[in-house]
Short mmCIF file of C-alpha atoms in Angstrom, two decimals:
data_model
loop_
_atom_site.label_atom_id
_atom_site.label_comp_id
_atom_site.label_asym_id
_atom_site.label_seq_id
_atom_site.Cartn_x
_atom_site.Cartn_y
_atom_site.Cartn_z
CA UNK A 1 -120.47 114.22 -195.78
CA UNK A 2 -117.84 111.53 -195.89
CA UNK A 3 -116.95 109.83 -192.65
CA UNK A 4 -113.70 108.63 -191.21
CA UNK A 5 -114.08 106.44 -188.17
CA UNK A 6 -111.38 105.91 -185.59
CA UNK A 7 -111.44 103.13 -183.06
CA UNK A 8 -110.98 103.12 -180.16
CA UNK A 9 -111.77 106.71 -179.30
CA UNK A 10 -110.10 106.33 -175.92
CA UNK A 11 -107.72 103.65 -174.73
CA UNK A 12 -105.79 103.21 -171.51
CA UNK A 13 -102.96 100.71 -171.37
CA UNK A 14 -100.07 99.67 -169.19
CA UNK A 15 -96.54 100.67 -170.00
CA UNK A 16 -94.84 98.12 -172.24
CA UNK A 17 -97.96 96.93 -174.01
CA UNK A 18 -98.89 97.60 -177.62
CA UNK A 19 -101.99 99.41 -178.75
CA UNK A 20 -103.61 99.37 -182.17
CA UNK A 21 -105.72 102.24 -183.46
CA UNK A 22 -107.88 101.75 -186.53
CA UNK A 23 -108.83 104.38 -189.07
CA UNK A 24 -111.59 103.52 -191.51
CA UNK A 25 -113.08 105.49 -194.35
CA UNK A 26 -116.72 104.49 -194.25
CA UNK A 27 -118.08 105.76 -197.53
CA UNK A 28 -115.12 106.54 -199.72
CA UNK A 29 -111.85 104.97 -200.77
CA UNK A 30 -108.69 106.47 -199.41
CA UNK A 31 -105.49 105.65 -201.24
CA UNK A 32 -103.68 107.95 -198.87
CA UNK A 33 -104.20 108.33 -195.15
CA UNK A 34 -102.33 110.52 -192.72
CA UNK A 35 -101.59 109.98 -189.05
CA UNK A 36 -101.15 112.92 -186.71
CA UNK A 37 -100.34 113.42 -183.09
CA UNK A 38 -101.51 116.37 -181.06
CA UNK A 39 -99.62 117.63 -178.08
CA UNK A 40 -101.34 119.86 -175.50
CA UNK A 41 -101.70 123.45 -176.67
CA UNK A 42 -99.84 122.68 -179.87
CA UNK A 43 -100.66 122.04 -183.48
CA UNK A 44 -101.27 118.66 -185.00
CA UNK A 45 -97.99 117.04 -185.90
CA UNK A 46 -97.87 114.87 -188.97
CA UNK A 47 -96.37 111.53 -188.07
CA UNK A 48 -96.59 109.61 -191.30
CA UNK A 49 -98.27 109.30 -194.65
CA UNK A 50 -99.79 105.93 -195.33
CA UNK A 51 -100.32 104.68 -198.89
CA UNK A 52 -102.44 101.66 -199.60
CA UNK A 53 -100.36 98.64 -200.46
CA UNK A 54 -97.00 100.22 -199.77
CA UNK A 55 -94.84 101.24 -196.85
CA UNK A 56 -95.69 104.36 -194.91
CA UNK A 57 -93.55 107.46 -195.19
CA UNK A 58 -92.51 108.71 -191.77
CA UNK A 59 -91.74 112.27 -190.85
CA UNK A 60 -88.37 113.13 -189.42
CA UNK A 61 -88.09 112.23 -185.77
CA UNK A 62 -90.89 109.64 -185.80
CA UNK A 63 -89.70 106.13 -184.96
CA UNK A 64 -91.04 103.76 -187.56
CA UNK A 65 -90.38 100.73 -185.38
CA UNK A 66 -92.38 102.22 -182.56
CA UNK A 67 -95.29 103.52 -184.58
CA UNK A 68 -96.19 100.76 -186.99
CA UNK A 69 -98.53 101.78 -189.77
CA UNK A 70 -100.35 99.39 -192.03
CA UNK A 71 -102.63 100.41 -194.89
CA UNK A 72 -103.82 97.06 -196.15
CA UNK A 73 -106.94 98.20 -197.94
CA UNK A 74 -108.44 101.31 -199.49
CA UNK A 75 -110.62 101.84 -196.45
CA UNK A 76 -108.45 100.86 -193.51
CA UNK A 77 -105.21 102.06 -192.02
CA UNK A 78 -103.92 101.04 -188.60
CA UNK A 79 -101.44 102.63 -186.25
CA UNK A 80 -99.83 100.37 -183.67
CA UNK A 81 -97.95 101.97 -180.82
CA UNK A 82 -95.51 99.29 -179.74
CA UNK A 83 -94.13 98.98 -176.23
CA UNK A 84 -96.02 102.05 -175.18
CA UNK A 85 -94.56 104.40 -172.58
CA UNK A 86 -96.24 107.21 -170.64
CA UNK A 87 -94.65 109.78 -172.96
CA UNK A 88 -96.62 108.22 -175.82
CA UNK A 89 -99.82 109.36 -174.15
CA UNK A 90 -101.38 111.72 -176.61
CA UNK A 91 -104.22 112.34 -179.00
CA UNK A 92 -103.80 110.54 -182.32
CA UNK A 93 -105.81 111.63 -185.33
CA UNK A 94 -106.06 110.13 -188.78
CA UNK A 95 -107.30 111.57 -192.03
CA UNK A 96 -108.14 110.02 -195.33
CA UNK A 97 -107.92 111.57 -198.77
CA UNK A 98 -110.82 110.63 -201.05
CA UNK A 99 -109.26 108.94 -204.08
CA UNK A 100 -111.92 110.35 -206.40
CA UNK A 101 -112.29 113.94 -205.20
CA UNK A 102 -109.01 114.59 -203.42
CA UNK A 103 -110.87 115.93 -200.41
CA UNK A 104 -109.48 115.24 -196.99
CA UNK A 105 -111.61 113.95 -194.14
CA UNK A 106 -110.60 113.61 -190.51
CA UNK A 107 -111.42 111.08 -187.88
CA UNK A 108 -112.47 112.24 -184.45
CA UNK A 109 -109.25 111.12 -182.86
CA UNK A 110 -108.10 108.51 -180.40
CA UNK A 111 -106.86 109.42 -176.97
CA UNK A 112 -104.12 107.13 -175.69
CA UNK A 113 -103.22 107.12 -172.01
CA UNK A 114 -100.28 104.96 -170.99
CA UNK A 115 -100.03 104.24 -167.27
CA UNK B 1 -94.91 133.91 -186.85
CA UNK B 2 -98.55 132.97 -186.43
CA UNK B 3 -99.92 131.89 -189.79
CA UNK B 4 -103.41 131.31 -188.46
CA UNK B 5 -104.96 133.81 -186.09
CA UNK B 6 -108.06 133.85 -183.97
CA UNK B 7 -108.21 137.37 -182.68
CA UNK B 8 -111.09 136.87 -180.26
CA UNK B 9 -110.01 134.77 -177.29
CA UNK B 10 -113.57 134.55 -176.01
CA UNK B 11 -117.15 134.96 -177.11
CA UNK B 12 -120.46 134.88 -175.21
CA UNK B 13 -123.75 134.27 -176.95
CA UNK B 14 -127.31 133.80 -175.76
CA UNK B 15 -128.85 130.38 -176.29
CA UNK B 16 -130.75 130.22 -179.57
CA UNK B 17 -128.76 133.02 -181.17
CA UNK B 18 -126.05 132.71 -183.79
CA UNK B 19 -122.42 132.23 -182.77
CA UNK B 20 -119.84 133.48 -185.24
CA UNK B 21 -116.22 132.50 -184.72
CA UNK B 22 -113.59 134.09 -186.90
CA UNK B 23 -110.20 133.05 -188.16
CA UNK B 24 -107.64 134.81 -190.37
CA UNK B 25 -104.67 133.31 -192.16
CA UNK B 26 -101.66 134.69 -193.94
CA UNK B 27 -100.63 132.03 -196.44
CA UNK B 28 -102.69 132.20 -199.63
CA UNK B 29 -101.46 128.73 -200.57
CA UNK B 30 -103.39 127.03 -197.79
CA UNK B 31 -105.83 124.67 -199.43
CA UNK B 32 -107.60 122.99 -196.54
CA UNK B 33 -109.20 124.36 -193.41
CA UNK B 34 -110.65 122.79 -190.29
CA UNK B 35 -112.55 123.69 -187.19
CA UNK B 36 -112.03 121.69 -184.00
CA UNK B 37 -113.97 121.87 -180.76
CA UNK B 38 -112.37 121.11 -177.44
CA UNK B 39 -113.98 120.62 -174.06
CA UNK B 40 -111.88 121.00 -170.90
CA UNK B 41 -109.84 117.88 -170.07
CA UNK B 42 -110.75 116.26 -173.37
CA UNK B 43 -109.06 115.92 -176.73
CA UNK B 44 -110.15 118.05 -179.66
CA UNK B 45 -113.09 116.87 -181.68
CA UNK B 46 -113.18 117.42 -185.40
CA UNK B 47 -116.13 119.63 -186.26
CA UNK B 48 -116.16 120.63 -189.91
CA UNK B 49 -113.77 121.20 -192.78
CA UNK B 50 -113.63 123.06 -196.06
CA UNK B 51 -111.30 122.90 -199.01
CA UNK B 52 -110.17 125.96 -200.88
CA UNK B 53 -112.25 125.03 -203.92
CA UNK B 54 -115.39 125.80 -201.94
CA UNK B 55 -116.62 128.89 -200.14
CA UNK B 56 -119.18 127.25 -197.89
CA UNK B 57 -119.71 123.94 -196.19
CA UNK B 58 -122.70 123.14 -194.03
CA UNK B 59 -123.28 120.34 -191.54
CA UNK B 60 -126.40 120.63 -189.45
CA UNK B 61 -126.15 123.67 -187.19
CA UNK B 62 -122.57 124.32 -188.26
CA UNK B 63 -121.55 126.23 -191.36
CA UNK B 64 -118.04 127.21 -192.35
CA UNK B 65 -117.47 130.11 -194.74
CA UNK B 66 -114.25 130.72 -196.60
CA UNK B 67 -113.32 134.08 -198.10
CA UNK B 68 -110.08 133.45 -199.98
CA UNK B 69 -109.57 137.02 -201.12
CA UNK B 70 -109.75 138.21 -197.52
CA UNK B 71 -107.93 135.12 -196.20
CA UNK B 72 -110.73 134.76 -193.71
CA UNK B 73 -112.57 131.77 -192.34
CA UNK B 74 -115.62 131.78 -190.12
CA UNK B 75 -117.73 129.24 -188.30
CA UNK B 76 -121.43 129.90 -187.77
CA UNK B 77 -123.40 127.95 -185.20
CA UNK B 78 -127.16 128.35 -185.46
CA UNK B 79 -128.95 128.05 -183.14
CA UNK B 80 -126.38 128.07 -180.37
CA UNK B 81 -126.89 125.64 -177.52
CA UNK B 82 -125.33 125.52 -174.03
CA UNK B 83 -123.60 122.26 -175.01
CA UNK B 84 -121.70 124.19 -177.66
CA UNK B 85 -119.71 125.95 -174.94
CA UNK B 86 -116.11 124.91 -175.63
CA UNK B 87 -112.90 126.19 -177.13
CA UNK B 88 -112.90 126.30 -180.91
CA UNK B 89 -109.73 126.05 -182.95
CA UNK B 90 -109.37 126.75 -186.64
CA UNK B 91 -106.53 125.21 -188.62
CA UNK B 92 -105.13 125.50 -192.11
CA UNK B 93 -102.85 123.31 -194.16
CA UNK B 94 -101.07 122.79 -197.43
CA UNK B 95 -101.97 119.48 -199.08
CA UNK B 96 -103.35 118.10 -195.82
CA UNK B 97 -100.01 117.51 -194.18
CA UNK B 98 -98.72 119.99 -191.63
CA UNK B 99 -101.55 121.88 -190.02
CA UNK B 100 -101.25 125.33 -188.50
CA UNK B 101 -103.63 126.02 -185.65
CA UNK B 102 -105.04 129.25 -184.31
CA UNK B 103 -104.89 129.92 -180.59
CA UNK B 104 -108.56 129.20 -180.04
CA UNK B 105 -111.74 131.05 -179.12
CA UNK B 106 -113.60 130.12 -175.98
CA UNK B 107 -117.33 130.12 -176.68
CA UNK B 108 -119.83 130.40 -173.85
CA UNK B 109 -123.48 129.91 -174.68
CA UNK B 110 -125.66 131.39 -171.97
CA UNK B 111 -128.91 129.54 -171.24
#
């Protein structure tokens, strides 16, 4: 099946630094990618919808200046957590929608720990 | 109101046998379904997905079945291995945006 790769899978950083998480569709083109955040014992929360070549659409309550999303190509979207704080520690998951089939494929997630 | 339900909080299976995890949902408009596996102290790992246009998706030892008329989803693991012991979550969504998760089923595979 189609593969979405997230990198890094686990990152630890100091408070105040910025962290970039990459989401790549390895064998399909994804015009649209989604970024989610998962809190403990809760559902995935959609953070933003990323469209190739245009600005991301952020969900209510998500700070666009803190969570920078770039979707520069049909196979790559990046999420940058700027000036990270301990409360940003979470599990971030991306998904890509296959442009041809419309199917949605998920990455395995990236765990961010901010010290 | 829980839109996705996993009515069995736990399941024990002998190694080598089939594990069947069940999930029911209430919204017939859900068009995408996932199964996640979670080990203690780790984040969830995506396992397998299925869209509503299909009734079966297979990936190695894992097969997901979707019965739209019954609003029922199941995950089959064959053969079960001790390393499969984890908590399994099913989730459903509309258009791949907001996902609704079940409460999880803890699978124990006995060697």
